[in-house]
Short mmCIF file of C-alpha atoms in Angstrom, two decimals:
data_model
loop_
_atom_site.label_atom_id
_atom_site.label_comp_id
_atom_site.label_asym_id
_atom_site.label_seq_id
_atom_site.Cartn_x
_atom_site.Cartn_y
_atom_site.Cartn_z
CA MET A 28 15.91 108.43 109.01
CA GLN A 29 19.18 106.57 109.53
CA PRO A 30 19.04 102.93 110.65
CA LYS A 31 19.85 102.52 114.33
CA SER A 32 20.21 98.77 114.75
CA PRO A 33 23.48 97.76 116.42
CA SER A 34 24.36 95.34 113.63
CA ILE A 35 24.17 98.16 111.06
CA GLN A 36 26.04 100.68 113.23
CA GLU A 37 28.78 98.12 113.98
CA CYS A 38 29.05 96.99 110.35
CA PRO A 39 31.72 98.79 108.28
CA VAL A 40 29.39 98.76 105.26
CA GLY A 41 26.63 100.36 107.34
CA ARG A 42 28.99 103.07 108.58
CA ALA A 43 30.29 103.69 105.05
CA VAL A 44 26.77 104.07 103.70
CA GLU A 45 26.01 106.54 106.47
CA THR A 46 29.01 108.60 105.33
CA VAL A 47 28.75 108.46 101.53
CA GLY A 48 25.68 106.37 100.65
CA GLU A 49 23.46 109.21 99.53
CA TRP A 50 23.78 109.34 95.74
CA TRP A 51 24.59 113.06 95.54
CA SER A 52 27.54 112.47 97.88
CA ILE A 53 28.97 109.80 95.61
CA LEU A 54 28.58 112.05 92.54
CA ILE A 55 30.19 114.98 94.39
CA LEU A 56 33.13 112.75 95.28
CA ARG A 57 33.32 111.50 91.68
CA ASP A 58 33.58 115.10 90.47
CA ALA A 59 36.14 115.92 93.16
CA PHE A 60 38.29 113.03 91.90
CA GLN A 61 38.01 114.64 88.45
CA GLY A 62 39.29 117.96 89.80
CA SER A 63 36.26 119.93 91.00
CA THR A 64 36.85 121.81 94.25
CA ARG A 65 34.50 124.80 94.24
CA PHE A 66 30.81 125.08 95.00
CA ASP A 67 29.97 126.61 91.63
CA GLU A 68 31.87 123.83 89.81
CA PHE A 69 29.92 121.11 91.61
CA GLU A 70 26.65 122.98 91.08
CA ARG A 71 27.28 123.49 87.36
CA ASN A 72 28.65 119.99 86.65
CA LEU A 73 25.99 118.12 88.60
CA GLY A 74 22.94 120.32 88.03
CA ILE A 75 22.28 120.05 91.77
CA ALA A 76 20.16 122.51 93.74
CA PRO A 77 22.32 124.84 95.89
CA ASN A 78 20.56 123.88 99.14
CA ILE A 79 21.16 120.17 98.53
CA LEU A 80 24.77 120.80 97.53
CA SER A 81 25.34 122.88 100.67
CA ARG A 82 24.00 120.07 102.88
CA ARG A 83 26.00 117.36 101.10
CA LEU A 84 29.26 119.37 101.21
CA ALA A 85 28.69 120.14 104.91
CA HIS A 86 28.10 116.45 105.63
CA LEU A 87 31.14 115.33 103.62
CA THR A 88 33.25 117.93 105.43
CA LYS A 89 31.88 116.94 108.86
CA THR A 90 32.62 113.26 108.16
CA GLY A 91 36.20 114.00 107.11
CA MET A 92 35.96 113.51 103.36
CA PHE A 93 36.71 117.17 102.56
CA VAL A 94 38.62 119.97 104.19
CA ARG A 95 37.04 123.36 103.56
CA ARG A 96 39.68 125.94 102.62
CA ARG A 97 39.17 129.65 101.96
CA TYR A 98 40.49 130.77 98.58
CA GLN A 99 38.99 134.30 98.47
CA GLU A 100 38.52 136.87 101.23
CA ARG A 101 35.90 139.25 99.78
CA PRO A 102 33.40 137.87 99.47
CA PRO A 103 34.52 134.81 101.40
CA ARG A 104 34.74 131.78 99.09
CA TYR A 105 35.76 128.25 99.94
CA GLU A 106 37.01 125.22 98.09
CA TYR A 107 36.56 121.62 99.13
CA VAL A 108 39.79 119.63 99.16
CA LEU A 109 39.83 115.84 99.26
CA THR A 110 41.32 114.29 102.38
CA ASP A 111 43.28 111.05 102.55
CA LYS A 112 40.08 109.43 103.82
CA ALA A 113 38.30 110.57 100.64
CA ARG A 114 41.17 109.47 98.39
CA ASP A 115 40.83 106.01 99.95
CA PHE A 116 37.25 106.00 98.59
CA PHE A 117 38.51 106.19 94.99
CA PRO A 118 38.57 102.39 94.52
CA VAL A 119 34.85 102.34 95.37
CA ILE A 120 34.18 104.83 92.54
CA VAL A 121 36.36 102.69 90.25
CA ALA A 122 34.35 99.58 91.19
CA LEU A 123 31.06 101.41 90.53
CA LEU A 124 32.35 102.58 87.15
CA ALA A 125 33.45 99.08 86.17
CA TRP A 126 30.16 97.53 87.33
CA GLY A 127 28.16 100.20 85.52
CA ASN A 128 30.11 99.66 82.32
CA LYS A 129 29.62 95.90 82.55
CA HIS A 130 25.93 95.83 83.44
CA LEU A 131 24.38 99.21 82.60
CA ALA A 132 25.93 100.24 79.28
CA PRO A 133 24.06 98.21 76.63
CA LYS A 134 25.36 100.42 73.81
CA GLY A 135 28.93 100.51 75.13
CA GLU A 136 30.98 102.40 77.68
CA SER A 137 30.92 106.19 77.70
CA ILE A 138 33.76 106.50 80.23
CA LEU A 139 36.81 104.29 80.70
CA LEU A 140 39.67 104.56 83.15
CA ALA A 141 43.09 104.67 81.55
CA SER A 142 46.70 104.66 82.67
CA ARG A 143 48.17 108.17 83.05
CA ASN A 144 51.43 106.90 81.53
CA ASP A 145 50.17 105.60 78.20
CA ALA A 146 46.37 106.12 78.12
CA ARG A 147 45.89 102.33 77.97
CA PRO A 148 42.36 101.47 79.15
CA LEU A 149 42.33 99.73 82.51
CA ASP A 150 40.17 96.75 83.51
CA PRO A 151 39.52 97.30 87.24
CA VAL A 152 39.16 94.30 89.56
CA VAL A 153 39.34 94.01 93.33
CA VAL A 154 42.26 91.83 94.39
CA ASP A 155 43.79 90.65 97.63
CA ALA A 156 46.91 92.66 98.44
CA ALA A 157 48.82 89.57 99.61
CA ASP A 158 48.38 87.22 96.65
CA ARG A 159 46.90 89.54 93.97
CA GLN A 160 44.04 87.10 93.37
CA PRO A 161 40.59 88.52 92.54
CA ILE A 162 38.20 88.79 95.49
CA THR A 163 34.84 87.28 94.54
CA LEU A 164 31.64 86.27 96.25
CA ALA A 165 32.53 82.62 95.71
CA ASN A 166 35.95 82.78 97.42
CA THR A 167 35.20 84.96 100.47
CA ILE A 168 33.35 84.84 103.77
CA ALA A 169 32.77 87.48 106.43
CA ILE A 170 34.43 86.71 109.76
CA PRO A 171 34.38 88.65 113.02
CA GLY A 172 37.11 91.21 113.48
CA PRO A 173 38.99 91.65 116.75
CA ARG A 174 36.52 94.31 117.98
CA ALA A 175 33.31 92.48 116.97
CA SER A 176 30.64 92.45 119.66
CA ARG A 177 29.03 89.25 120.88
CA GLY A 178 25.95 90.16 118.80
CA MET A 179 28.00 90.67 115.65
CA ARG A 180 29.82 87.38 116.19
CA ALA A 181 26.46 85.59 116.54
CA ARG A 182 25.09 87.35 113.44
CA LEU A 183 28.10 86.38 111.33
CA ALA A 184 28.01 82.79 112.58
CA SER A 185 24.37 82.52 111.52
CA LEU A 186 24.89 83.71 107.93
CA LYS A 187 24.25 81.11 105.24
CA ALA A 188 27.33 82.31 103.35
CA MET A 189 29.49 81.09 106.24
CA ASN A 190 28.57 77.51 105.39
CA PRO A 191 30.65 76.33 102.40
CA ALA A 192 27.87 73.93 101.38
CA VAL A 193 25.48 76.83 100.72
CA ALA A 194 27.94 79.55 99.70
CA PRO A 195 26.66 81.65 96.78
CA THR A 196 28.25 80.87 93.42
CA GLY A 197 28.23 82.42 89.98
CA ASP A 198 25.82 81.66 87.16
#
Protein backbone atom coordinates (compact mmCIF):
# COMPACT_ATOMS: atom_id res chain seq x y z
CA MET A 1 0.00 0.00 0.00
CA GLN A 2 1.48 3.33 -1.07
CA PRO A 3 1.28 6.26 1.36
CA LYS A 4 -1.41 8.75 0.40
CA SER A 5 -0.74 11.70 2.69
CA PRO A 6 -0.45 15.00 0.82
CA SER A 7 2.90 15.81 2.42
CA ILE A 8 4.37 12.55 1.06
CA GLN A 9 2.80 12.92 -2.39
CA GLU A 10 4.00 16.54 -2.64
CA CYS A 11 7.50 15.72 -1.37
CA PRO A 12 10.09 14.99 -4.09
CA VAL A 13 11.62 12.28 -1.89
CA GLY A 14 8.20 10.64 -1.48
CA ARG A 15 7.60 10.71 -5.24
CA ALA A 16 11.09 9.33 -5.92
CA VAL A 17 10.55 6.47 -3.49
CA GLU A 18 7.25 5.69 -5.21
CA THR A 19 9.14 5.41 -8.51
CA VAL A 20 12.31 3.54 -7.52
CA GLY A 21 12.14 2.84 -3.78
CA GLU A 22 11.43 -0.86 -4.01
CA TRP A 23 14.80 -2.59 -3.62
CA TRP A 24 14.50 -4.76 -6.74
CA SER A 25 13.98 -1.60 -8.80
CA ILE A 26 17.20 -0.08 -7.51
CA LEU A 27 19.14 -3.29 -8.23
CA ILE A 28 17.62 -3.51 -11.74
CA LEU A 29 18.71 0.08 -12.38
CA ARG A 30 22.18 -0.69 -10.97
CA ASP A 31 22.52 -3.57 -13.44
CA ALA A 32 21.20 -1.42 -16.29
CA PHE A 33 23.93 1.14 -15.52
CA GLN A 34 26.39 -1.76 -15.81
CA GLY A 35 25.07 -2.66 -19.26
CA SER A 36 22.19 -5.11 -18.77
CA THR A 37 19.25 -4.51 -21.09
CA ARG A 38 17.50 -7.85 -21.54
CA PHE A 39 15.08 -9.73 -19.33
CA ASP A 40 17.25 -12.85 -19.18
CA GLU A 41 20.31 -10.78 -18.22
CA PHE A 42 18.49 -9.15 -15.31
CA GLU A 43 17.02 -12.49 -14.25
CA ARG A 44 20.38 -14.27 -14.35
CA ASN A 45 22.42 -11.47 -12.73
CA LEU A 46 19.95 -10.74 -9.94
CA GLY A 47 18.53 -14.20 -9.26
CA ILE A 48 15.09 -12.60 -9.31
CA ALA A 49 11.86 -14.51 -9.93
CA PRO A 50 10.47 -13.87 -13.44
CA ASN A 51 7.09 -12.63 -12.17
CA ILE A 52 8.74 -10.07 -9.87
CA LEU A 53 11.12 -8.97 -12.63
CA SER A 54 8.21 -8.56 -15.06
CA ARG A 55 6.33 -6.34 -12.57
CA ARG A 56 9.39 -4.24 -11.75
CA LEU A 57 10.34 -3.74 -15.42
CA ALA A 58 6.73 -2.81 -16.26
CA HIS A 59 6.68 -0.29 -13.41
CA LEU A 60 10.06 1.20 -14.35
CA THR A 61 8.88 1.48 -17.97
CA LYS A 62 5.54 3.03 -16.96
CA THR A 63 7.31 5.61 -14.78
CA GLY A 64 9.69 6.59 -17.58
CA MET A 65 12.91 4.99 -16.37
CA PHE A 66 13.11 2.54 -19.29
CA VAL A 67 11.96 2.48 -22.88
CA ARG A 68 10.99 -1.00 -24.03
CA ARG A 69 12.42 -1.73 -27.48
CA ARG A 70 11.91 -4.86 -29.59
CA TYR A 71 15.17 -6.50 -30.65
CA GLN A 72 13.77 -9.79 -32.06
CA GLU A 73 10.60 -10.47 -34.04
CA ARG A 74 10.09 -14.24 -33.62
CA PRO A 75 9.53 -14.84 -30.87
CA PRO A 76 9.08 -11.22 -29.86
CA ARG A 77 11.86 -10.15 -27.48
CA TYR A 78 12.40 -6.77 -25.88
CA GLU A 79 15.25 -4.90 -24.29
CA TYR A 80 14.97 -2.20 -21.66
CA VAL A 81 16.88 0.95 -22.51
CA LEU A 82 17.68 3.60 -19.92
CA THR A 83 16.03 6.98 -20.45
CA ASP A 84 17.53 10.35 -19.58
CA LYS A 85 15.34 10.28 -16.47
CA ALA A 86 16.99 6.99 -15.44
CA ARG A 87 20.49 8.27 -16.24
CA ASP A 88 19.79 11.17 -13.88
CA PHE A 89 19.31 8.54 -11.15
CA PHE A 90 22.93 7.39 -11.48
CA PRO A 91 24.24 9.78 -8.79
CA VAL A 92 21.81 8.15 -6.34
CA ILE A 93 23.36 4.74 -7.08
CA VAL A 94 26.81 6.31 -6.67
CA ALA A 95 25.79 7.76 -3.29
CA LEU A 96 24.43 4.36 -2.16
CA LEU A 97 27.65 2.67 -3.25
CA ALA A 98 29.80 5.19 -1.38
CA TRP A 99 27.64 4.97 1.76
CA GLY A 100 27.66 1.17 1.62
CA ASN A 101 31.44 1.10 1.24
CA LYS A 102 31.87 3.49 4.16
CA HIS A 103 29.42 1.91 6.60
CA LEU A 104 28.67 -1.66 5.47
CA ALA A 105 31.99 -3.08 4.29
CA PRO A 106 33.87 -4.01 7.49
CA LYS A 107 36.39 -6.13 5.58
CA GLY A 108 36.88 -3.58 2.80
CA GLU A 109 35.19 -2.50 -0.41
CA SER A 110 34.29 -5.11 -3.01
CA ILE A 111 33.36 -2.52 -5.67
CA LEU A 112 34.86 0.90 -6.33
CA LEU A 113 34.01 3.48 -8.95
CA ALA A 114 36.92 4.55 -11.09
CA SER A 115 37.63 7.09 -13.80
CA ARG A 116 37.17 5.71 -17.33
CA ASN A 117 40.26 7.66 -18.42
CA ASP A 118 42.84 6.24 -16.02
CA ALA A 119 41.04 3.74 -13.74
CA ARG A 120 41.82 5.98 -10.74
CA PRO A 121 39.38 5.16 -7.91
CA LEU A 122 36.88 7.94 -7.30
CA ASP A 123 35.70 9.24 -3.92
CA PRO A 124 32.08 10.29 -4.54
CA VAL A 125 30.60 13.23 -2.63
CA VAL A 126 27.51 15.33 -3.25
CA VAL A 127 28.45 18.94 -3.95
CA ASP A 128 26.64 22.15 -4.79
CA ALA A 129 26.91 22.90 -8.51
CA ALA A 130 27.49 26.63 -7.89
CA ASP A 131 30.37 26.57 -5.39
CA ARG A 132 31.46 22.89 -5.50
CA GLN A 133 31.21 22.66 -1.70
CA PRO A 134 30.01 19.38 -0.14
CA ILE A 135 26.33 19.28 0.77
CA THR A 136 25.94 17.98 4.33
CA LEU A 137 23.23 17.71 6.93
CA ALA A 138 24.93 20.43 8.96
CA ASN A 139 25.00 23.03 6.16
CA THR A 140 21.54 22.59 4.60
CA ILE A 141 17.88 23.23 5.35
CA ALA A 142 14.73 22.38 3.41
CA ILE A 143 12.81 25.42 2.19
CA PRO A 144 9.55 25.63 0.25
CA GLY A 145 9.82 25.63 -3.50
CA PRO A 146 7.79 27.94 -5.72
CA ARG A 147 4.99 25.34 -6.09
CA ALA A 148 4.80 24.32 -2.40
CA SER A 149 1.27 24.15 -1.04
CA ARG A 150 0.21 26.00 2.09
CA GLY A 151 0.37 22.68 3.96
CA MET A 152 3.91 21.97 2.77
CA ARG A 153 5.02 25.47 3.71
CA ALA A 154 3.59 24.98 7.23
CA ARG A 155 5.21 21.55 7.52
CA LEU A 156 8.63 22.87 6.50
CA ALA A 157 8.34 25.86 8.84
CA SER A 158 7.64 23.51 11.74
CA LEU A 159 10.69 21.28 11.22
CA LYS A 160 13.29 21.40 13.97
CA ALA A 161 16.06 21.39 11.36
CA MET A 162 14.84 24.81 10.17
CA ASN A 163 15.97 26.32 13.47
CA PRO A 164 19.76 26.85 13.40
CA ALA A 165 19.90 26.44 17.19
CA VAL A 166 18.71 22.84 16.95
CA ALA A 167 20.09 21.87 13.54
CA PRO A 168 21.54 18.33 13.51
CA THR A 169 25.32 18.14 13.57
CA GLY A 170 27.92 15.43 13.14
CA ASP A 171 29.41 13.25 15.87
